[in-house]
């Protein structure tokens, strides 16, 4: 599990970069055979689009640039657990490995209540075999969100 | 079935034929706002070389750009088939609270035996958002657009 930490730290950096641009503090990346091949930030405000989730941005690009074989071997790293739409996009892209550093539940406890569905539950319901790893980096991840949602 | 839906569902079926003529998967969707069709979309998976180019996601991506959240709360998404997980997630994120579809995911299942399957009803039921879901309806008509396409 510890081998995942540097990738998630990079996702946190990307979250902070998104925030500097006035976007929501979310960042993701895609690694193939341990190598980072794509990075993405949230673009909700800068592109004026509420579907500009960092995971969606990475996956859309990945589908264009990577081969099916690469997508199959890829791991999607994301600071915060992905939403339902992004879980679905991951499934359609062929990516079957997900690693995140903070649950949506933990984030929402500090921000605002919002209906959500746990990613694990999504994959369970679908009966898809996805390697889902949660590394507890909650404190580090949530630092990027400090003062963002209440201001 | 509410009679008022039929015309809009038939239009979605027409859009699915249009998509098919271009080589794409036979799927179509439209958005109804205040009784008017304000947006239409087709599947673009093949022509856009994008596995995420579902008609519903294409429609919703444009819808959130063009309409306010308040407007979308009153809108209805019509689709020629039951939305997948990704599109259900996008629907959920868009703020639209009403979806009507023709073909059930169950009916299409024989065409996609290896795909993860779930009804959008089941997946959306796991969230606390109240989304009104109507369908299936006019399944035989909608299925005709798929005949001979997937084999």
Coordinates of C-alpha atoms in Angstrom, one line a residue:
Chain A
X1 CA 0.0 0.0 0.0
X2 CA 2.8 2.4 0.9
X3 CA 4.0 2.4 -2.7
X4 CA 0.8 4.2 -3.6
X5 CA 1.5 7.2 -1.3
X6 CA 3.7 9.2 -3.7
X7 CA 1.1 9.0 -6.4
X8 CA -1.6 10.2 -4.0
X9 CA 0.6 13.0 -2.8
X10 CA 0.9 14.1 -6.5
X11 CA -2.9 14.1 -6.7
X12 CA -3.0 16.4 -3.6
X13 CA -0.5 18.7 -5.4
X14 CA -2.8 18.7 -8.4
X15 CA -5.8 19.5 -6.1
X16 CA -3.9 22.5 -4.8
X17 CA -3.1 23.6 -8.4
X18 CA -6.8 23.3 -9.3
X19 CA -7.7 25.4 -6.3
X20 CA -5.2 28.2 -7.2
X21 CA -7.1 28.5 -10.5
X22 CA -10.4 28.9 -8.7
X23 CA -11.5 25.4 -9.2
X24 CA -12.5 22.8 -6.7
X25 CA -9.5 21.1 -5.0
X26 CA -9.5 17.8 -6.7
X27 CA -6.7 16.1 -8.6
X28 CA -6.2 12.7 -10.3
X29 CA -3.6 10.8 -12.3
X30 CA -3.3 7.7 -14.3
X31 CA -0.3 5.4 -14.0
X32 CA 0.6 2.5 -16.3
X33 CA 3.1 -0.1 -15.0
X34 CA 3.9 2.4 -12.2
X35 CA 4.6 5.3 -14.6
X36 CA 2.5 8.4 -14.5
X37 CA 1.1 8.9 -18.0
X38 CA -1.7 11.5 -17.5
X39 CA -2.6 14.0 -14.9
X40 CA -5.9 15.9 -14.4
X41 CA -7.3 18.6 -12.3
X42 CA -10.9 19.7 -11.6
X43 CA -12.0 22.3 -14.1
X44 CA -15.5 23.1 -12.9
X45 CA -15.0 26.9 -12.7
X46 CA -12.4 27.6 -15.3
X47 CA -14.3 25.7 -18.0
X48 CA -17.7 26.6 -16.6
X49 CA -18.6 22.9 -16.5
X50 CA -19.9 21.0 -13.5
X51 CA -18.7 17.7 -15.1
X52 CA -15.1 18.8 -15.1
X53 CA -14.2 16.4 -12.4
X54 CA -10.5 15.5 -12.3
X55 CA -11.2 11.8 -12.8
X56 CA -13.4 12.5 -15.8
X57 CA -10.8 14.8 -17.4
X58 CA -8.1 12.1 -17.0
X59 CA -10.3 9.3 -18.2
X60 CA -11.6 11.2 -21.3
X61 CA -8.0 11.9 -22.3
X62 CA -6.9 8.3 -21.5
X63 CA -9.5 6.9 -23.8
X64 CA -8.1 9.0 -26.7
X65 CA -4.4 8.4 -26.0
X66 CA -3.9 4.9 -24.6
X67 CA -4.4 1.5 -26.0
X68 CA -6.9 -1.0 -24.6
X69 CA -4.0 -3.0 -23.2
X70 CA -2.5 0.0 -21.4
X71 CA -5.9 1.0 -20.0
X72 CA -6.3 -2.5 -18.6
X73 CA -3.0 -2.3 -16.8
X74 CA -3.6 1.3 -15.6
X75 CA -4.4 2.5 -12.1
X76 CA -6.5 5.6 -11.5
X77 CA -5.2 7.5 -8.5
X78 CA -7.4 10.2 -7.1
X79 CA -7.2 12.3 -3.9
X80 CA -10.9 11.8 -3.0
X81 CA -13.1 8.8 -3.8
X82 CA -14.8 9.3 -7.2
X83 CA -18.4 10.0 -7.7
X84 CA -20.9 7.7 -9.5
X85 CA -20.4 9.3 -12.9
X86 CA -16.6 9.0 -12.7
X87 CA -16.9 5.3 -11.4
X88 CA -19.0 4.6 -14.5
X89 CA -16.5 6.4 -16.8
X90 CA -13.7 4.3 -15.3
X91 CA -15.7 1.1 -16.1
X92 CA -16.3 2.2 -19.7
X93 CA -12.6 3.2 -20.2
X94 CA -11.5 -0.3 -19.2
X95 CA -9.5 0.8 -16.2
X96 CA -9.9 -1.7 -13.4
X97 CA -7.7 -0.4 -10.6
X98 CA -8.6 2.5 -8.3
X99 CA -6.7 4.1 -5.5
X100 CA -7.9 7.0 -3.4
X101 CA -6.7 8.8 -0.3
X102 CA -9.9 10.0 1.3
X103 CA -13.5 8.8 1.3
X104 CA -16.3 11.1 0.1
X105 CA -18.0 10.6 3.4
X106 CA -15.0 12.0 5.3
X107 CA -14.9 15.0 3.0
X108 CA -18.6 15.7 3.2
X109 CA -18.5 15.6 7.0
X110 CA -16.3 18.7 6.8
X111 CA -18.1 20.4 3.9
X112 CA -21.8 20.2 3.3
X113 CA -24.2 17.3 3.2
X114 CA -24.8 16.0 -0.4
X115 CA -26.3 12.8 -1.6
X116 CA -23.6 10.4 -2.7
X117 CA -22.9 6.7 -3.4
X118 CA -19.8 4.9 -2.1
X119 CA -17.7 3.7 -5.0
X120 CA -17.2 0.3 -3.4
X121 CA -21.0 -0.1 -3.3
X122 CA -21.2 0.9 -7.0
X123 CA -18.8 -1.8 -8.1
X124 CA -20.4 -4.3 -5.8
X125 CA -23.8 -3.7 -7.2
X126 CA -22.4 -4.0 -10.7
X127 CA -20.5 -7.2 -9.8
X128 CA -17.4 -5.9 -11.6
X129 CA -14.1 -7.0 -10.3
X130 CA -12.2 -3.8 -9.6
X131 CA -9.1 -3.5 -7.4
X132 CA -10.1 -0.8 -5.1
X133 CA -7.5 0.5 -2.6
X134 CA -8.1 3.1 0.0
X135 CA -5.0 4.5 1.6
X136 CA -5.8 6.6 4.7
X137 CA -4.3 9.9 3.8
X138 CA -7.4 11.8 4.9
X139 CA -5.6 14.5 6.9
X140 CA -3.2 15.3 4.0
X141 CA -6.0 15.3 1.4
X142 CA -8.4 17.4 3.5
X143 CA -5.7 20.1 4.0
X144 CA -6.1 21.1 0.4
X145 CA -9.8 21.7 1.2
X146 CA -9.3 23.8 4.3
X147 CA -11.3 27.0 4.1
X148 CA -12.5 26.2 0.6
X149 CA -16.1 25.1 1.1
X150 CA -17.0 27.5 3.9
X151 CA -15.7 30.7 2.4
Chain B
X1 CA -47.5 4.4 -19.2
X2 CA -48.3 8.1 -19.4
X3 CA -49.4 8.9 -22.9
X4 CA -47.6 12.2 -22.9
X5 CA -44.3 10.4 -23.0
X6 CA -44.8 8.5 -26.2
X7 CA -43.9 11.2 -28.7
X8 CA -40.7 12.1 -27.0
X9 CA -39.6 8.5 -26.6
X10 CA -40.3 8.0 -30.4
X11 CA -38.1 11.0 -31.1
X12 CA -35.3 9.3 -29.1
X13 CA -35.8 6.2 -31.1
X14 CA -35.5 8.3 -34.3
X15 CA -32.2 9.7 -32.9
X16 CA -31.0 6.2 -32.3
X17 CA -31.5 5.4 -35.9
X18 CA -29.6 8.5 -36.9
X19 CA -26.7 7.5 -34.7
X20 CA -26.7 4.0 -36.3
X21 CA -26.6 5.4 -39.8
X22 CA -23.4 7.1 -38.9
X23 CA -21.9 3.9 -37.5
X24 CA -22.5 4.6 -33.9
X25 CA -24.4 2.6 -31.3
X26 CA -28.2 3.0 -31.8
X27 CA -28.9 5.3 -28.9
X28 CA -30.5 8.7 -28.6
X29 CA -31.6 11.1 -25.9
X30 CA -33.4 14.4 -25.5
X31 CA -34.1 17.0 -22.9
X32 CA -37.5 18.4 -22.3
X33 CA -38.0 21.7 -20.5
X34 CA -41.4 23.4 -20.0
X35 CA -42.9 21.0 -22.5
X36 CA -40.4 21.9 -25.2
X37 CA -37.5 19.8 -26.6
X38 CA -34.5 22.0 -25.9
X39 CA -31.7 19.6 -26.7
X40 CA -31.1 16.3 -28.6
X41 CA -28.1 14.0 -28.7
X42 CA -26.9 10.8 -30.3
X43 CA -24.3 8.2 -29.3
X44 CA -20.9 9.1 -30.7
X45 CA -18.8 6.2 -29.4
X46 CA -17.5 5.2 -32.9
X47 CA -17.3 8.5 -34.8
X48 CA -15.8 10.3 -31.8
X49 CA -13.5 7.3 -31.0
X50 CA -14.7 7.7 -27.4
X51 CA -16.1 5.0 -25.2
X52 CA -17.7 7.7 -23.1
X53 CA -19.7 9.2 -25.9
X54 CA -23.1 7.9 -24.8
X55 CA -26.1 9.9 -26.0
X56 CA -27.1 10.8 -22.4
X57 CA -23.7 12.0 -21.4
X58 CA -23.4 14.0 -24.6
X59 CA -26.8 15.5 -23.8
X60 CA -26.1 16.2 -20.2
X61 CA -22.7 17.8 -20.9
X62 CA -24.4 20.3 -23.1
X63 CA -27.4 20.7 -20.8
X64 CA -25.4 21.7 -17.7
X65 CA -23.5 24.3 -19.9
X66 CA -26.7 25.8 -21.3
X67 CA -29.2 25.7 -18.4
X68 CA -29.2 26.7 -14.8
X69 CA -29.5 24.2 -12.0
X70 CA -33.0 25.7 -11.2
X71 CA -34.1 25.0 -14.8
X72 CA -32.7 21.5 -14.8
X73 CA -34.5 20.6 -11.7
X74 CA -37.7 21.0 -13.7
X75 CA -36.4 19.2 -16.8
X76 CA -36.9 15.6 -18.0
X77 CA -34.3 13.4 -19.7
X78 CA -35.8 11.1 -22.3
X79 CA -33.6 8.2 -23.6
X80 CA -34.0 5.3 -26.0
X81 CA -32.5 3.0 -23.4
X82 CA -32.0 2.9 -19.7
X83 CA -29.0 5.1 -18.7
X84 CA -25.8 3.2 -17.6
X85 CA -23.9 3.9 -14.4
X86 CA -21.9 6.7 -15.8
X87 CA -24.9 8.5 -17.3
X88 CA -26.9 7.9 -14.2
X89 CA -24.1 9.6 -12.3
X90 CA -24.0 12.5 -14.7
X91 CA -27.8 12.8 -14.4
X92 CA -27.4 12.8 -10.6
X93 CA -24.7 15.5 -10.8
X94 CA -26.7 17.6 -13.3
X95 CA -29.6 18.2 -10.9
X96 CA -32.2 16.7 -13.3
X97 CA -34.7 14.8 -11.2
X98 CA -36.8 13.0 -13.9
X99 CA -35.8 10.4 -16.4
X100 CA -37.9 8.4 -18.9
X101 CA -36.5 5.6 -21.0
X102 CA -37.7 3.0 -23.6
X103 CA -35.5 -0.1 -23.5
X104 CA -34.5 -1.6 -20.1
X105 CA -30.9 -2.5 -19.4
X106 CA -32.3 -6.0 -18.9
X107 CA -33.7 -6.2 -22.5
X108 CA -30.3 -5.1 -23.9
X109 CA -28.3 -7.5 -21.8
X110 CA -28.1 -10.3 -24.4
X111 CA -26.2 -7.9 -26.6
X112 CA -23.6 -7.1 -23.9
X113 CA -23.1 -10.3 -22.0
X114 CA -19.7 -9.2 -20.6
X115 CA -20.7 -5.7 -19.6
X116 CA -21.4 -4.9 -16.0
X117 CA -25.1 -4.7 -15.7
X118 CA -27.4 -2.8 -13.4
X119 CA -30.6 -0.9 -13.6
X120 CA -30.3 2.8 -13.1
X121 CA -33.2 2.4 -10.8
X122 CA -31.2 0.3 -8.5
X123 CA -28.1 2.4 -8.6
X124 CA -30.0 5.7 -8.1
X125 CA -32.0 4.1 -5.3
X126 CA -28.8 3.8 -3.2
X127 CA -28.4 7.6 -3.1
X128 CA -30.6 9.9 -1.1
X129 CA -31.5 12.0 -4.1
X130 CA -35.1 11.7 -5.2
X131 CA -35.1 11.0 -8.9
X132 CA -38.3 10.0 -10.7
X133 CA -37.6 7.1 -13.1
X134 CA -40.1 5.9 -15.6
X135 CA -39.6 3.0 -18.0
X136 CA -39.4 0.7 -19.8
X137 CA -41.9 1.7 -22.5
X138 CA -42.3 1.1 -26.2
X139 CA -39.6 -1.6 -25.9
X140 CA -40.4 -3.5 -29.1
X141 CA -40.1 -0.3 -31.2
X142 CA -36.9 0.8 -29.5
X143 CA -35.4 -2.7 -29.9
X144 CA -35.9 -2.6 -33.7
X145 CA -33.2 0.0 -33.9
X146 CA -30.7 -2.5 -32.5
X147 CA -31.6 -5.5 -34.7
X148 CA -28.6 -6.8 -36.6
X149 CA -26.3 -4.0 -35.2
X150 CA -24.4 -5.9 -32.5
X151 CA -23.9 -9.2 -34.2

